[in-house]
Short mmCIF file of C-alpha atoms in Angstrom, two decimals:
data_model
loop_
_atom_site.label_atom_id
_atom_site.label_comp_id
_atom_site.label_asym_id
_atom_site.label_seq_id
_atom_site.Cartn_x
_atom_site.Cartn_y
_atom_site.Cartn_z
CA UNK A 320 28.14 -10.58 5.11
CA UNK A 321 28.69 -9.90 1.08
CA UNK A 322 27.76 -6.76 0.11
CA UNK A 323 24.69 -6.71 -1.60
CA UNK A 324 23.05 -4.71 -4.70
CA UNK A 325 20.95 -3.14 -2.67
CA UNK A 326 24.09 -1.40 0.06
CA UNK A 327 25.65 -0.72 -3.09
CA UNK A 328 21.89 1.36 -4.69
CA UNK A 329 18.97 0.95 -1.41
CA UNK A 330 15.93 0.50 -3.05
CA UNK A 331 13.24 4.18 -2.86
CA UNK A 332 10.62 2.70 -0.24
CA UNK A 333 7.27 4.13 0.87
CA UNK A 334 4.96 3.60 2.98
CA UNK A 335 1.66 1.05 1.59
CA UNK A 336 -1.43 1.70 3.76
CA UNK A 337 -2.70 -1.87 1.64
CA UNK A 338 -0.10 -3.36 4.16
CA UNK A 339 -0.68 -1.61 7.12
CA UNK A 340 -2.09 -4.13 10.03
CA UNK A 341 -5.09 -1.76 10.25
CA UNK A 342 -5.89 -3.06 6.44
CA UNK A 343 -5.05 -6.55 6.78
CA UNK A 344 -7.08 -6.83 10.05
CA UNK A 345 -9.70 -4.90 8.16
CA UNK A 346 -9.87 -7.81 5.47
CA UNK A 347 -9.90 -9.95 7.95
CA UNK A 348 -12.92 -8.67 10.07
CA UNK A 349 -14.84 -8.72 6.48
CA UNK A 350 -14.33 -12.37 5.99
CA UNK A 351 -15.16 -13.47 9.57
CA UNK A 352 -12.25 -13.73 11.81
CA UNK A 353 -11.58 -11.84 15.00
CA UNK A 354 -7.94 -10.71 14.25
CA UNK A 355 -5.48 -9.72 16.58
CA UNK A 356 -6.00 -5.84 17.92
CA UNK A 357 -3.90 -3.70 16.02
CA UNK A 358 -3.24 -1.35 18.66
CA UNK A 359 -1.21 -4.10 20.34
CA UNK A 360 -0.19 -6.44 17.62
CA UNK A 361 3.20 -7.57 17.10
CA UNK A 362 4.77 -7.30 13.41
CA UNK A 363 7.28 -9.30 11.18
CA UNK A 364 8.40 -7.18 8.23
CA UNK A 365 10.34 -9.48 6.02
CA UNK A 366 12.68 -7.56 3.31
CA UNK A 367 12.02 -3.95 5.26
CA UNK A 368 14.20 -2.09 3.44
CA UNK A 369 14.93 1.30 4.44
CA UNK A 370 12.10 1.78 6.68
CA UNK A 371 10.07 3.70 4.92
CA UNK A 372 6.92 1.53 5.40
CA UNK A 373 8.15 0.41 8.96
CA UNK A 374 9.07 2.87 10.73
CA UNK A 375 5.74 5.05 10.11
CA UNK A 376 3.51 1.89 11.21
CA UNK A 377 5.95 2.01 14.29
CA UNK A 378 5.33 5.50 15.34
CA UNK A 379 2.28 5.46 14.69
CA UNK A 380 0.66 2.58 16.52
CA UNK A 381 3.52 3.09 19.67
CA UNK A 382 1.59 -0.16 21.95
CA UNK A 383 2.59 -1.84 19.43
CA UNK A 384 5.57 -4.54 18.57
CA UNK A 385 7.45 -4.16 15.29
CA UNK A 386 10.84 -6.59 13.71
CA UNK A 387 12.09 -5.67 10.54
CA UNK A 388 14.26 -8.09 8.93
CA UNK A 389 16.46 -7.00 5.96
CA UNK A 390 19.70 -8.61 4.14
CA UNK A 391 21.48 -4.93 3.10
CA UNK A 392 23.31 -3.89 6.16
CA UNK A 393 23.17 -0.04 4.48
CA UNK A 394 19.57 -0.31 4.34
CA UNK A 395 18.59 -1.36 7.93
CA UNK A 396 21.56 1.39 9.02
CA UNK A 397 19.21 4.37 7.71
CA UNK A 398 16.00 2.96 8.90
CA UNK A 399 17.65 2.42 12.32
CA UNK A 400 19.23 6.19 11.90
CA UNK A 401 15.31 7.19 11.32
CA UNK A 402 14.01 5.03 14.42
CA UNK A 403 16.23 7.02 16.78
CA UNK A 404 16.06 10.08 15.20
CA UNK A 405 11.84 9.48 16.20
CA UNK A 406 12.64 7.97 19.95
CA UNK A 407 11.49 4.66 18.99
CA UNK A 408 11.38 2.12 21.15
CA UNK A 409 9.31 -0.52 19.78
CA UNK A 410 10.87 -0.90 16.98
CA UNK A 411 14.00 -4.03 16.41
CA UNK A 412 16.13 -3.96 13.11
CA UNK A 413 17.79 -6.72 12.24
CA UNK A 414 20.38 -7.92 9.15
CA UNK A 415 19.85 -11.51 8.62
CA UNK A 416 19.04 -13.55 5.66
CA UNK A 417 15.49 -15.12 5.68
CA UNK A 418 16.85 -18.38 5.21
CA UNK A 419 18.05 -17.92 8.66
CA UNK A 420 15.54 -17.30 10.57
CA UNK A 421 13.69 -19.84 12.67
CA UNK A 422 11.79 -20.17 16.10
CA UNK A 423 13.93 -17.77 17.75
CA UNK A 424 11.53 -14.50 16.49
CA UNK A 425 8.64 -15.92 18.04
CA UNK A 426 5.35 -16.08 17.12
CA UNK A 427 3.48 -12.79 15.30
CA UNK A 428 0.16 -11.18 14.71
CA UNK A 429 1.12 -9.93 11.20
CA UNK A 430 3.76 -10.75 8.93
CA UNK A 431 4.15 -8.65 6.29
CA UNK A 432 6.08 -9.36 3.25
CA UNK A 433 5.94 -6.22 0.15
CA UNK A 434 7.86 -6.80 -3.02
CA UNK A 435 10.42 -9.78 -1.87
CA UNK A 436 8.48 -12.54 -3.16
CA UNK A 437 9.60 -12.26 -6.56
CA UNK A 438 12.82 -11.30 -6.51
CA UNK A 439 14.43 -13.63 -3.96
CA UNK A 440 14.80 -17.52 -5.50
CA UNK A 441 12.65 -20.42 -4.79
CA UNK A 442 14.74 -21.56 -1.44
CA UNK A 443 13.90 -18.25 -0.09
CA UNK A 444 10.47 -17.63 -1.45
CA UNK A 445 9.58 -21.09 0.15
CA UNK A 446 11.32 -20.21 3.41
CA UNK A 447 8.99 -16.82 3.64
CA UNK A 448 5.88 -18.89 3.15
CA UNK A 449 7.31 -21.49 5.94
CA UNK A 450 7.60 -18.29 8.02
CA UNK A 451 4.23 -17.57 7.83
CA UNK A 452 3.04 -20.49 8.16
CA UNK A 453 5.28 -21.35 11.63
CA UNK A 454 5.21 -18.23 13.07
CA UNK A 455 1.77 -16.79 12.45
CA UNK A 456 -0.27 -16.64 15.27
CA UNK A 457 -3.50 -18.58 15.02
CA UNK A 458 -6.12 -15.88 13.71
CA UNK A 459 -2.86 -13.45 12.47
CA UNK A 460 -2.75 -12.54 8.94
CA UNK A 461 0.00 -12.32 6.27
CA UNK A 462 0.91 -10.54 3.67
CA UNK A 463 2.68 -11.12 0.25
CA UNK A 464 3.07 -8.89 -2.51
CA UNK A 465 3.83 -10.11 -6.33
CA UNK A 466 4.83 -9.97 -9.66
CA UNK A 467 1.88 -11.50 -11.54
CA UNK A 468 1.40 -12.77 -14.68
CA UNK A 469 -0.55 -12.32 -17.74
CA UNK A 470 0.16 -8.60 -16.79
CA UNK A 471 3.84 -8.69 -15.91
CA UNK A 472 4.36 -10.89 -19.86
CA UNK A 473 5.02 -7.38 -21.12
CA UNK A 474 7.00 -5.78 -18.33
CA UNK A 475 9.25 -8.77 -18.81
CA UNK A 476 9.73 -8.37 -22.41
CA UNK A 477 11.23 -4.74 -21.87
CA UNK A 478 13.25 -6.30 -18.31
CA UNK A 479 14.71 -9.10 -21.55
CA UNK A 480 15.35 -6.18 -23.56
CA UNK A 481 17.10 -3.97 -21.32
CA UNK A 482 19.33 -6.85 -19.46
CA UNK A 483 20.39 -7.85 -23.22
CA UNK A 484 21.68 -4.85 -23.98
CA UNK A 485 23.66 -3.84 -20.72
CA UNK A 486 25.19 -7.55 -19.97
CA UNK A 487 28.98 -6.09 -20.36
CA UNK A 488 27.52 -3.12 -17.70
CA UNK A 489 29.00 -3.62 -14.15
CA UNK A 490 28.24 -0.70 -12.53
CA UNK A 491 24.84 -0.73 -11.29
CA UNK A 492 23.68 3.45 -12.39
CA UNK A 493 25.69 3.48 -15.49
CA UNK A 494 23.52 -0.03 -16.28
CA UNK A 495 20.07 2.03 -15.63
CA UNK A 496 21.29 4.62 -17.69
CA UNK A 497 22.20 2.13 -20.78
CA UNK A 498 19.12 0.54 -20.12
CA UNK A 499 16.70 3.59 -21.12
CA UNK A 500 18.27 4.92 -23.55
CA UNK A 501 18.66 1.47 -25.15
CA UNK A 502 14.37 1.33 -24.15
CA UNK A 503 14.15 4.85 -26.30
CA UNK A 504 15.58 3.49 -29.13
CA UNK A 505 13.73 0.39 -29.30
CA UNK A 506 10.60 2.94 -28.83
CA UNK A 507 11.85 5.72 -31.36
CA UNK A 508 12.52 2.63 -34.16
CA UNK A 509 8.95 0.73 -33.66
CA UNK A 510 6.94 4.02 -34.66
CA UNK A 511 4.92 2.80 -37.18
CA UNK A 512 0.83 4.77 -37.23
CA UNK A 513 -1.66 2.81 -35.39
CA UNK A 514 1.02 0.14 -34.29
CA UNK A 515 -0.23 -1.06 -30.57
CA UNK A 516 3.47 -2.71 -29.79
CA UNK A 517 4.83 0.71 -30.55
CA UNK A 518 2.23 2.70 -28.41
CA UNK A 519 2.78 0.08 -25.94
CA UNK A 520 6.56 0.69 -25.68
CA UNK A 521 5.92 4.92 -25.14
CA UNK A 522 3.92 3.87 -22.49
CA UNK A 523 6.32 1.75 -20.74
CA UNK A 524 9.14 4.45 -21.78
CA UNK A 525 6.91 6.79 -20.49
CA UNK A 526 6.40 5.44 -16.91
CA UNK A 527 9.63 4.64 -16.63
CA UNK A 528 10.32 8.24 -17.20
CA UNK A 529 9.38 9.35 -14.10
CA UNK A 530 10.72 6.30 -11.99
CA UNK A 531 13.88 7.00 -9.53
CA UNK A 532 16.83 4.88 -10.96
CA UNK A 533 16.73 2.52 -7.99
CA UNK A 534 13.06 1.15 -9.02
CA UNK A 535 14.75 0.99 -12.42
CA UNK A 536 17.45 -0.80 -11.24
CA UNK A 537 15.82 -3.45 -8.66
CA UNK A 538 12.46 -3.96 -10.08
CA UNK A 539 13.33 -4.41 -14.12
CA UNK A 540 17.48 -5.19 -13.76
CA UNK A 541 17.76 -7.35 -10.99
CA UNK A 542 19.58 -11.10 -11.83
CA UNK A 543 15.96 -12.34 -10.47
CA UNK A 544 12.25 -11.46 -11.15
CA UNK A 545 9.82 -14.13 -11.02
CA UNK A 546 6.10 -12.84 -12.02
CA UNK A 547 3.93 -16.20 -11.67
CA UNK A 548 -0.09 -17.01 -11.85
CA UNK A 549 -1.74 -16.02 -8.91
CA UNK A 550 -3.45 -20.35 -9.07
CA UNK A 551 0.35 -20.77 -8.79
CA UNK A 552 0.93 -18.55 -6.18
CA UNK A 553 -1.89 -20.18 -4.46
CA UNK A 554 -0.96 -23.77 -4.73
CA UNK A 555 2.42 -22.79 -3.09
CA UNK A 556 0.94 -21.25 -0.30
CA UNK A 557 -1.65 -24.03 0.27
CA UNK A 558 1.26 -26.21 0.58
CA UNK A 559 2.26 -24.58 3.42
CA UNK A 560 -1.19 -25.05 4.97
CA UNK A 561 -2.05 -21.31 4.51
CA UNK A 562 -5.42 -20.16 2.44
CA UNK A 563 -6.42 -16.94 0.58
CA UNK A 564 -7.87 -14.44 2.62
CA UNK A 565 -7.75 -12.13 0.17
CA UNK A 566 -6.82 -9.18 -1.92
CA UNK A 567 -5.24 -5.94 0.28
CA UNK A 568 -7.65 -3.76 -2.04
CA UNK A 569 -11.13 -5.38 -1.33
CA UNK A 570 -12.57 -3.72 -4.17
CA UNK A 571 -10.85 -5.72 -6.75
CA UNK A 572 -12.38 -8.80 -5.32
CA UNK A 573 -15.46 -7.62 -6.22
CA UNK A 574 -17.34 -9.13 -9.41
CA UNK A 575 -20.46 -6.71 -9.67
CA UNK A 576 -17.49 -3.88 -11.00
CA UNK A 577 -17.79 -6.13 -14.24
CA UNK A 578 -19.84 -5.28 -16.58
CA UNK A 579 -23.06 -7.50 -17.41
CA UNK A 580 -22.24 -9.69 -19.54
CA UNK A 581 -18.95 -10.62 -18.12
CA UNK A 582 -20.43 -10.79 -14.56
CA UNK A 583 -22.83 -13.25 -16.35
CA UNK A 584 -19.88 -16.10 -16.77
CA UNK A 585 -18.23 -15.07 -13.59
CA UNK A 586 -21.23 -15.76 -11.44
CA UNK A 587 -20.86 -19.40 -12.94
CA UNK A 588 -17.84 -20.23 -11.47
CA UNK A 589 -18.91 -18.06 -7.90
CA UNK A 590 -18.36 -21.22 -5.49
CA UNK A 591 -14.88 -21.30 -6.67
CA UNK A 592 -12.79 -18.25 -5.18
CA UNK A 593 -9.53 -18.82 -6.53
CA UNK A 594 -11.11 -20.01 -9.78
CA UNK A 595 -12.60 -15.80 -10.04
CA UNK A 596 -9.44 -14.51 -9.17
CA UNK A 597 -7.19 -16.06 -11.76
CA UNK A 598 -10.20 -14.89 -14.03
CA UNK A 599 -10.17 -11.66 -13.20
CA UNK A 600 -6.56 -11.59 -13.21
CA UNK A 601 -7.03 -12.49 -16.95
CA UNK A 602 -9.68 -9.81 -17.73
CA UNK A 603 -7.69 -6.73 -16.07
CA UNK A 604 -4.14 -8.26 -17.41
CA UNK A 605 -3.23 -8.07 -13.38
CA UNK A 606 0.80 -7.28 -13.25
CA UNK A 607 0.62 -6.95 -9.12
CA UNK A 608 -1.18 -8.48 -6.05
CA UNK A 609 -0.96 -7.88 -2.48
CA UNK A 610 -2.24 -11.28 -1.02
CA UNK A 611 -3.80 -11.88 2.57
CA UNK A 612 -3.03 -15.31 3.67
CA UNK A 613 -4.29 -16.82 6.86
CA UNK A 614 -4.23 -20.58 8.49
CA UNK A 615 -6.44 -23.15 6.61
CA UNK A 616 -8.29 -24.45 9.82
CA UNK A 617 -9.78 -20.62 9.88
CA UNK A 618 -13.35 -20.62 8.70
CA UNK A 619 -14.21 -17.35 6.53
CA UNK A 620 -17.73 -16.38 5.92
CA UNK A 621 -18.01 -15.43 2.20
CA UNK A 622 -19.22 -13.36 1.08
CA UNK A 623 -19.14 -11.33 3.69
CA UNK A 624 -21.91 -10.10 5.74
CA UNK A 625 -23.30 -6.87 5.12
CA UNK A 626 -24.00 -6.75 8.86
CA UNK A 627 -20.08 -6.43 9.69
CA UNK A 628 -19.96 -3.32 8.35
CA UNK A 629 -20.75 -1.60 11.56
CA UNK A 630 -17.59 -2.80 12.92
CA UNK A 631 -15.78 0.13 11.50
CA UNK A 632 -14.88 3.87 11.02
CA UNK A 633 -15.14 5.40 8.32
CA UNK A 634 -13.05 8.31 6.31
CA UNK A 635 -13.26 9.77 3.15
CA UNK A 636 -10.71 8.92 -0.05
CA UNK A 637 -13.08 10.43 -2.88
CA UNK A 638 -13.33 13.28 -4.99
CA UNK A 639 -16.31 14.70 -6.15
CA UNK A 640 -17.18 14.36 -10.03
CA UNK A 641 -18.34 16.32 -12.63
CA UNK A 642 -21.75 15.94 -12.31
CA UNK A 643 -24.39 15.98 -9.62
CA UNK A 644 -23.95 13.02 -7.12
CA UNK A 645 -20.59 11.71 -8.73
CA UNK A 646 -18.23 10.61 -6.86
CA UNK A 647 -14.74 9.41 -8.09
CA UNK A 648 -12.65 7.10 -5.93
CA UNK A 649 -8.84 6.61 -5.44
CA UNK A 650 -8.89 3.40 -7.86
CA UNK A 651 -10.48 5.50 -10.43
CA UNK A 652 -14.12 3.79 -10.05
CA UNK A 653 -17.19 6.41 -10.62
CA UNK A 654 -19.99 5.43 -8.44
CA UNK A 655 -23.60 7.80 -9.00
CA UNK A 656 -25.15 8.65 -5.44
CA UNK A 657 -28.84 9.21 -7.18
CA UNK A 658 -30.40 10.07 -2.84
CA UNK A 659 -30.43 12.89 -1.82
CA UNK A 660 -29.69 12.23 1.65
CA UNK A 661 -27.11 9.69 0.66
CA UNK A 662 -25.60 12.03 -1.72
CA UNK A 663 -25.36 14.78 1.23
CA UNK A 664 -23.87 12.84 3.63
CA UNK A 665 -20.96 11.98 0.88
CA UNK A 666 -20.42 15.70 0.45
CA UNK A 667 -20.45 15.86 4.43
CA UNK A 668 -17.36 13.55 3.92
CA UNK A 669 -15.52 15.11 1.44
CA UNK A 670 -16.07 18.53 3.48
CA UNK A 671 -14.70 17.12 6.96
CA UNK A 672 -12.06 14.98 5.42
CA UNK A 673 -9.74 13.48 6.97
CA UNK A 674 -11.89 12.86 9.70
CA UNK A 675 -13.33 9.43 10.40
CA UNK A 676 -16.62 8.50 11.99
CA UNK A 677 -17.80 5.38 13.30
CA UNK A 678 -21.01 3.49 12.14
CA UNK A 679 -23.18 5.40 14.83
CA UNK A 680 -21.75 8.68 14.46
CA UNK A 681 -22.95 8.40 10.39
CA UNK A 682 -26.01 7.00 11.54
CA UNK A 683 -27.28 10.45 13.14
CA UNK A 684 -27.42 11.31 9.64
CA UNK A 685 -29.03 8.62 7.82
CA UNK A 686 -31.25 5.69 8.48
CA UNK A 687 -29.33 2.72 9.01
CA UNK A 688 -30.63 0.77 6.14
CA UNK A 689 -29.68 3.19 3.10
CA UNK A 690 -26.56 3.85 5.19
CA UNK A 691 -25.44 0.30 5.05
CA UNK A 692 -26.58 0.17 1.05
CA UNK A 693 -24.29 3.71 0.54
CA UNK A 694 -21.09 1.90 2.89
CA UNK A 695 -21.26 -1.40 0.70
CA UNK A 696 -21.45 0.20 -2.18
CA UNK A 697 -18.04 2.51 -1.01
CA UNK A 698 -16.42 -0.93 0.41
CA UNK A 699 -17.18 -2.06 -3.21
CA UNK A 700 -15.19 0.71 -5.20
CA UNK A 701 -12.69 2.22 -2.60
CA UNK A 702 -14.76 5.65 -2.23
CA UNK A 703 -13.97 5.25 1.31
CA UNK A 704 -11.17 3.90 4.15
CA UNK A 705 -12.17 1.63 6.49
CA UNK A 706 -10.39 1.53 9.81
CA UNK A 707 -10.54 -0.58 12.65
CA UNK A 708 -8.42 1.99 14.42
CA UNK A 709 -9.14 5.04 15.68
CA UNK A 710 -7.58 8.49 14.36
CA UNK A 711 -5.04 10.04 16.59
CA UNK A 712 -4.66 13.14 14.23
CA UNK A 713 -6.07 16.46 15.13
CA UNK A 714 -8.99 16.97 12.48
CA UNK A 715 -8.39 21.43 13.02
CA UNK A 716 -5.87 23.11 13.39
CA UNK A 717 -4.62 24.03 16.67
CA UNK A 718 -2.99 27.25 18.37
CA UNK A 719 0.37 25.85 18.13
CA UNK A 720 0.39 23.56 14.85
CA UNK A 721 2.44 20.69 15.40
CA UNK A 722 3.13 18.35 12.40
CA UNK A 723 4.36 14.57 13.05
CA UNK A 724 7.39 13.44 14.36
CA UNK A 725 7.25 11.56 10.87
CA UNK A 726 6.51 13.58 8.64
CA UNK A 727 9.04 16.14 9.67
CA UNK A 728 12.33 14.06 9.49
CA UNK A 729 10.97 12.75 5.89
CA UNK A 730 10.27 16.65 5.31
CA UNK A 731 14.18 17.03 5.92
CA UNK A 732 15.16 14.95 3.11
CA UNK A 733 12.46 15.63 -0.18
CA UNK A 734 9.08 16.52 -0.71
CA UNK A 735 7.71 12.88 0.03
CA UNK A 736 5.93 12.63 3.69
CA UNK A 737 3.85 9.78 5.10
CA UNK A 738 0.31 11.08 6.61
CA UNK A 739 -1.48 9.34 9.54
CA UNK A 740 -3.18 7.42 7.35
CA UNK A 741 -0.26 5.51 6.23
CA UNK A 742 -0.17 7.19 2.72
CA UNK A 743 2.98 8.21 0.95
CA UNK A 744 2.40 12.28 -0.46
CA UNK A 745 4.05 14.35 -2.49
CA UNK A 746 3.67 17.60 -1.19
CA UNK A 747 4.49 21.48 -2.61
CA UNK A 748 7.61 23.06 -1.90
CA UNK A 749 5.41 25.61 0.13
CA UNK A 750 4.04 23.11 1.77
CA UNK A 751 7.11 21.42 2.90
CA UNK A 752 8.40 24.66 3.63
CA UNK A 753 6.01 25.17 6.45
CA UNK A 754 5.43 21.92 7.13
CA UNK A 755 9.13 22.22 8.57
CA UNK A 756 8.20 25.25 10.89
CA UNK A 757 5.28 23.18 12.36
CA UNK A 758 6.93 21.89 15.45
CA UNK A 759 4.45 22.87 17.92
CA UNK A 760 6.29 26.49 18.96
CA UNK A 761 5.17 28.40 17.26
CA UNK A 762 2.09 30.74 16.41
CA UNK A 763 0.05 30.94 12.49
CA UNK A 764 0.27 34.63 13.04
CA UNK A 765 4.19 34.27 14.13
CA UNK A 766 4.66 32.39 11.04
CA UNK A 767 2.83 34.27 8.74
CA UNK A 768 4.88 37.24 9.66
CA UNK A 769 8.16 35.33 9.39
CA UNK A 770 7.45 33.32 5.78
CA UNK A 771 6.49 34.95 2.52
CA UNK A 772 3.32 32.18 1.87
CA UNK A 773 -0.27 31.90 2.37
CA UNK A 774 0.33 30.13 5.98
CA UNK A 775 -3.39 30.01 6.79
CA UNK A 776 -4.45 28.28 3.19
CA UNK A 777 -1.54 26.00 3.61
CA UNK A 778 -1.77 24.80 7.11
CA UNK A 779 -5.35 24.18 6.52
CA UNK A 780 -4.34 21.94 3.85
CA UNK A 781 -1.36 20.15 5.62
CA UNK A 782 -4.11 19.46 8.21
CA UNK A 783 -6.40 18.24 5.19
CA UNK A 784 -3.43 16.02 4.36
CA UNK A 785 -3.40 14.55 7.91
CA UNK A 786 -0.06 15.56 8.66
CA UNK A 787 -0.59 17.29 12.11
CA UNK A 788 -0.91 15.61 15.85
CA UNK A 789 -1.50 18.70 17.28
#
């Protein structure tokens, strides 16, 4: 098989909980459907990469069936190297091309496909859509994750900019390297006072910054990135006899985060789903989507019912605000809890965090009715997780801390560590420092006397993290 540009540079992964089968089956519930039980699904990662968003969904749902596709030989090497290194055995890698695949992977639950889409040509992008469409069970779910335009317009000027100027470059670092400074002299020559393409360059400059060279590389250099419309998106997936489900992050499906006036013309066009979308795409200049697509002889109920919402457990993934009853979520959304006994049971959350609770367990604590009004409104602004799945984490810590199997090899190599809730961290040096002791043999007070840290403050927040199974 030719070597790729990806053996040559593998491409920084990390693990999405937007694309974990918990979330997609999560979506799913919302919207009506009885979705395959993630605690026994079987998986199709297409474009897997080096495991990073794999391999922790393996270990961490172990009755479950996982296939991870990739072309780079050198990529599916070091997530295999990471799958025995954990004593997986419900995990297959593969190297194959997509274009090659057919009946023989059977039929899945999930199929999850997280930045391919745009970078692979049109044979291949309509082969992945076949996939779905072919080998998705009957109430299974997809997933496909995009480049989208108006947002990605400016993105691609600065992609135009940089591949101009390092055509003659052949070797794939040397080419990031030409590539920013060329981007900081574009930036240092537009300064002009007040001048929004200027400011808009720093910016890009800026995030680019802090970007590994790989991202730089793959996501802005490659030979192919095709942002599109999400009504075009659409239209190629409805060819395929697939429908939209939705959006991985349900909050940015909701309307009512507009303000008035805007909600005002959105409401006219509220029969029309994909119609909103593309809208909204518009109004937030949308660069990204994560897509849920499901079989078109499904029947969703939308909107949702309010009533499903007991289906669930519930965890926190808000900070408190400023002020008295603010909350702030992880999109950045401010939501004002003006009850008092709505308002405690928020701080309850934030206090026993990670922990989740299910529907009844919450309801010891508030009347279901203003419970229901407080969980739509944190469904509506991702102030908290909702799981279909329940927690195998220890919510204290234990005699004998012991941290996960993942998040110690991952430990090994940097600071970055997937949690139990699927979410990439960066954590402290301290923390990784003990984090790496926490293999279940040993004592807090035998580690305290061994390491020169605050080991009780720290394993107390490793176990905030949910980092520990024991």
């Amino acid at each position: 098989m030719t070597e790729t540009l990806y053996d040559q540079v593998p491409y920084p992964g990390s693990a999405y909980p937007q694309a974990h089968p918990d979330r997609l089956a999560t979506i799913a519930t919302l919207f009506g459907m009885s979705p395959p039980d993630v605690g026994t699904c079987r998986v199709l990662e297409l474009g897997c990469g080096t495991g990073e968003h794999l391999v922790p969904m393996a270990a961490g749902l172990p009755k479950a069936q996982f296939l991870g596709i990739d072309l780079s030989p050198r990529q599916i090497e070091a997530a295999t190297l990471a799958s025995q290194r954990l004593g997986l055995t419900n995990l297959d890698l593969q190297v194959a091309d997509i274009r090659s695949l057919g009946n023989h992977i059977g039929i899945f639950d999930y199929i999850i496909a997280y930045g391919v889409y745009s970078w692979v040509d049109q044979e291949v992008q309509e082969k992945l859509l076949q996939i779905m469409s072919n080998h998705l069970q009957p109430h299974g779910v997809g997933l496909v994750a995009y480049n989208t335009r108006p947002g990605w317009h400016m993105f691609e000027m600065v992609r135009d900019m940089m591949i101009f100027d390092t055509r003659d470059v052949q070797d794939p670092l040397a080419k990031v390297t030409r590539a920013r400074q060329y981007l900081d002299y574009i930036s240092r020559s537009s300064q002009v006072a007040d001048d929004v393409y200027a400011a808009w360059l720093m910016e890009v400059e800026y995030y680019l910054s802090t970007a590994p060279d790989a991202y730089v590389l793959h996501d802005l250099l490659e030979e192919i990135n095709e942002p599109l419309f999400f009504f075009q998106f659409m239209e190629r997936a409805q060819k395929h006899k697939l429908q939209f489900l939705g959006e991985a992050n349900y909050a940015s499906m909701v309307v009512d985060n507009f303000p008035d006036h805007v909600l005002k013309v959105l409401r006219q066009e509220e029969d029309d789903r994909l119609h909103i979308e593309q809208c909204m795409d518009f109004l937030r200049n949308k660069k990204f989507r994560s897509t849920l697509l499901c079989h078109q002889q499904r029947t969703l109920t939308i909107p949702p019912k309010k009533a499903l919402i007991r289906s669930f457990s519930f965890s926190c993934s808000f900070d408190p605000g400023e002020k008295e009853g603010e909350f702030r979520s992880r999109d950045g959304h401010i939501i004002i809890v003006r009850d008092a006994e709505q308002r405690e049971l928020m701080e309850w959350l934030f206090e026993t965090k990670p922990q989740w609770y299910t529907f009844d367990e919450l309801a010891q604590k508030l009347n279901q009715e203003d419970l229901l009004e407080l969980l739509q409104l944190c469904l509506n602004t991702s102030s908290l997780y909702f799981h279909l799945r329940q927690p195998t984490w220890h919510p204290a810590v234990s005699e004998l801390p012991r941290a996960t199997g993942v998040a110690l090899l991952q430990a090994e190599l940097g600071n970055q560590v997937t949690n139990l809730r699927h979410e990439a961290l960066e954590i402290s040096d301290d923390e990784r420092t003990l984090l790496l002791k926490l293999d279940g043999n040993s004592k807090l007070a035998e580690l305290t006397e061994e390491l020169d840290l605050d080991v009780n403050r720290l394993v107390k927040r490793i176990c905030h993290l949910a980092l520990l199974e024991g």
